[in-house]
Amino acid sequence: MAESYVKPGNQEKGWNDPPQFSYGLQTQAQGVQKRNFLNKRVPPPQLDGSQVSLPSGAPLPAKPLSPTLPLAPPPSTVVLPARRLSAVDSTALSASTHTECEASIEDVMGLLDWALTACRTTVKRQVCDEVGKRLTLFQEMWISGKLSSPVKKRMYYLAQELKKQNWDSADETHRSLIVDYVNEVSQWMVGVKRLIAETRNLPTEVLNAEGPSPKEDTTQNTQ
Amino acid sequence: MATYQEFIQQNEDRDGVRFSWNVWPSSRLEATRMVVPLSCLFTPMKERPDLPPVQYEPVLCSRPTCKAVLNPLCQVDYRAKLWACNFCFQRNQFPPAYAGISEGNQPAELMPQFSTIEYIVQRGPQTPLIFLYVVDICLEEEDLQALKESLQMSLSLLPPNALVGLITFGRMVQVHELSCEGISKSYVFRGTKDLSAKQIQEMLGLTKPAAPVQQGRPAQPQDRSVSSRFLQPVHKIDMNLTDLLGELQRDPWPVPQGKRPLRSTGIALSIAVGLLEGTLPNTGARVMLFTGGPPTQGPGMVVGDELKTPIRSWHDIEKDNAKHLKKATKYYEALASRSAVNGHCIDIYACALDQTGLLEMKCCSNLTGGHIVMGDSFNTSLFKQTFQRVFTKDYNGEFRMAFGGELEVKTSRELKISGAIGPCVSLNAKGPCVSETELGLGGTSQWKICGINQFTTLGMYFEVVNQHNAPVPQGGRGAIQFITQYQHSSTQKRIRVTTVARNWADAQSQIQHIEAAFDQEAAAVLMARLGVFRAESEEGPDVLRWLDRQLIRLCQKFGQFHKDDPNSFRLSESFSLYPQFMFHLRRSPFLQVFNNSPDESSYYRHHFVRQDLTQSLIMIQPILYSYSFYGPPEPVLLDSSSILPDRILLMDTFFQLVIYHGETIAQWRKAGYQEMAEYENFKQLLQAPLDDAQEILQTRFPMPRYVDTEHGGSQARFLLSKVNPSQTHNNLYAWGQETGAPILTDDVSLQVFMDHLKKLAVSSAS
């Protein structure tokens, strides 16, 4: 799950900075073979024998002044020929919905902690501690309101995918988060990345051992 | 001709090849009279989703001076299990594994639809890819923060088993030891003193203590493990490196008023190249240089640290007033050559408002196939997204980047290779296929492209060597084979073989066949590459004169006309667009340096000589589409007459996407009609070019600038400078009717250009 949105570029820092596409939009576009539909040219009339007719020397009519006349409105008929060449549907590009995230931090941390605990059985202690430090930072940022709603929602989704052992999906979600929201997540996301990588390598018996279901109270999860 | 268009397109889709001529003149003399050399654009790793690679080694011709790969053009005796090489006619025995082949059971490489085929070969250990970040820390706080975040983000995009390293530089150069222990260490080098690769390796502790030297044995490359302090697998080091990047501070040396920061780019690159050279030669690696300003210290400096001395402009260079230019260029060329020999590519990501020295440093990327990305700041969408796209994956989920490309070309005996133009170096491989005439990088039949991807395209130039009046060669077809070995992003070694053939024709009696098979688009791009290649060493006006001369000669040869009667001049359809391409090429930033800085010219040329045909053509002659209420979007003449008040124009120059709103459209937009429900169609009209632009914006590398402008807007100049100025302030009053917007310029228009061309072509004095 990744969002599809387009934000304007940074016009302050770069003249004519192009718009910023979300990770979801970019990956979607790049898998597809390049189609290049904007590729036609019109040959000039000079070489097929027809001369460009040079007009007689009638003087140019004076250019109309900026309107003192009222501006005629555009045509308002409803019937339209095809407007665009691409298949891009701009209606899909609404800004990400700003509904609040329903999950609580406890829900998310419950799932992440489950994974971290499972890792502690085989993964080096130092690595687990480093991951733990970053998860704590994530938790603190959530609680103190420093994370935006889309980040929270996607993290919940990521945690669920992790529990369901959908490793690639969890990994893609982490990537979409670090690409789209790098300034919110850069300090701790690498811990989540590592958690996914280490958890997926765990032996299956460890993974399938009892763990909390998504909505369970985390206090039951302590070793 | 419709059929030739299809033939040309099919061949490009299948083999990644576009020839200037698709029927070949059979004698050397006639070939030179064609004006446009027999040449092709070749994309070695053309994307072929329908081509599964085969998992065995290619079968080679046994003649030591040939070694061509078995291909569909070879004659096969299925009973005797023999095949005849189509290049040298040697008869070869099939290897034992082919014992079961027959007419009904052909191996893939003999089937005509596999004129392009890819082999996966299992040779030697699979070495991981390497990404060595070389980061300028003399940046403004905001820029540095944005760059740090992009680098942290990139750790999630790298192949997980790749090795990664970090060098930072400012006044000093720091090589960071990457370890999982708490304390981060680094080795600091002075930014002023150049060191040899050996010295660098010694100082980094990468050379083992003196081992007993064995008599007669060559020195082994260092054990990979000794460099592991500086290059670690991403999956192990990601957390520590993220922290290390997060902690990077701006260069602590204060920059006095009126001065530039002291930036030791030259030494930093030298250390990067040296670090990889000794320990990991010939494995896929990218040195990625991120810089926010020009090198101001040490070897390779481009400008001094006094702000009152500006960085060289074209004017300075013409007046021989660029005192660091020669020395710096030579320095970076030496580094680039070393890197190319090692199979490592160098990328340059340069983000600054002023020039950063791309003119001097460009060889680092041009010789090695690395990228150059030029932006205003690291805190822009253009940099961030372009950088993300370095790591894009294809439809199979595999990275688009590949390494260590080595291209070898074989030709049938009537042809020889004159050279190649593109992001490569010569491997100096002599042989029977090599021509004495050089065009581009010649004197070889093999080139190396250290950094290569599915769009990398070389221009290859050939010479017909058959003597005049020698009979048309038996079988009537000439053949060329392209063999490209490379390291796939999955670290597998692969070999891609493309074998193509075209008919010979006697130019005296069959000139119409040769004419009909002319590919004017390919010819335009191939001639343009020759022009850009010349422009690196010749004066600008000389290059233009050469280009004009070739165009006039082509028109004299292939035009139909009565002597001294310009009005009678005609060109057949297969040549009809060519003069217009040349007109736009002459005005393009590739050959006109006026109005661009030396860095900008270098940047544009860098991208021009590596793109495929479609993108190259866009760069030469931008695409222009018109949007209106009166019908679907349509292509229009790249001409000032296309600029109309009630149209929206979308122009693609490759480097910019310009959306221009005509005067009336702009007034409607300002009045806010798009917000009103009854004018929903106007809202859609405004949105349509944005949607069409979007697909290009989402995929193109590098990401283009995006200009949204209107009649009278200052940014409209991007459109006005590209269109043919058929109406200027000079001829405005000679036109009876105002159609289109006049352009204030003294540039010659296409009409005037064509008039002159016709006069010169038909003149009996030429």
XYZ file of C-alpha atoms in Angstrom, chain A residues 63, chain B residues 624-628 639-652 657-666 669 685-686 689-690 693 706-721 723 740-743:
57
model
C -2.691 44.420 -32.980
C 5.425 20.399 -29.978
C 1.816 19.479 -29.363
C -1.172 21.802 -29.442
C -4.257 21.522 -27.207
C -7.502 23.299 -28.036
C 7.261 27.285 -35.627
C 6.144 30.645 -34.297
C 2.975 30.286 -36.337
C 1.902 27.544 -33.944
C 1.755 30.000 -31.071
C -1.874 31.084 -31.022
C -3.974 32.841 -28.407
C -6.520 30.060 -27.959
C -4.097 27.140 -27.814
C -2.085 25.497 -25.101
C 1.265 24.207 -26.297
C 3.287 21.396 -24.764
C 6.929 21.367 -25.778
C 9.388 18.609 -24.903
C 8.866 20.311 -20.481
C 7.206 23.593 -21.297
C 3.478 24.187 -21.068
C 2.608 27.476 -22.697
C -0.822 29.046 -22.456
C -1.819 31.295 -25.327
C -2.972 34.810 -24.586
C -6.702 34.125 -24.446
C -6.231 30.922 -22.488
C -4.119 32.841 -19.992
C -7.278 31.185 -16.480
C -8.405 21.543 -21.291
C -6.003 23.042 -18.759
C -1.257 18.794 -21.213
C -0.346 18.318 -17.548
C 3.506 15.628 -19.474
C 9.039 21.867 -15.742
C 7.990 25.232 -17.054
C 4.401 26.400 -16.763
C 4.153 29.705 -18.566
C 1.944 31.864 -20.724
C 1.898 34.577 -23.319
C 4.029 37.459 -22.088
C 5.549 35.401 -19.300
C 9.313 35.615 -18.845
C 9.584 31.833 -18.996
C 7.970 31.844 -22.406
C 11.458 32.415 -23.746
C 12.079 28.660 -23.518
C 9.454 28.138 -26.170
C 10.253 31.216 -28.218
C 13.933 30.333 -28.495
C 10.518 27.539 -32.464
C 1.299 33.340 -34.573
C 3.574 35.352 -32.378
C 6.538 37.212 -33.832
C 9.900 36.414 -32.299
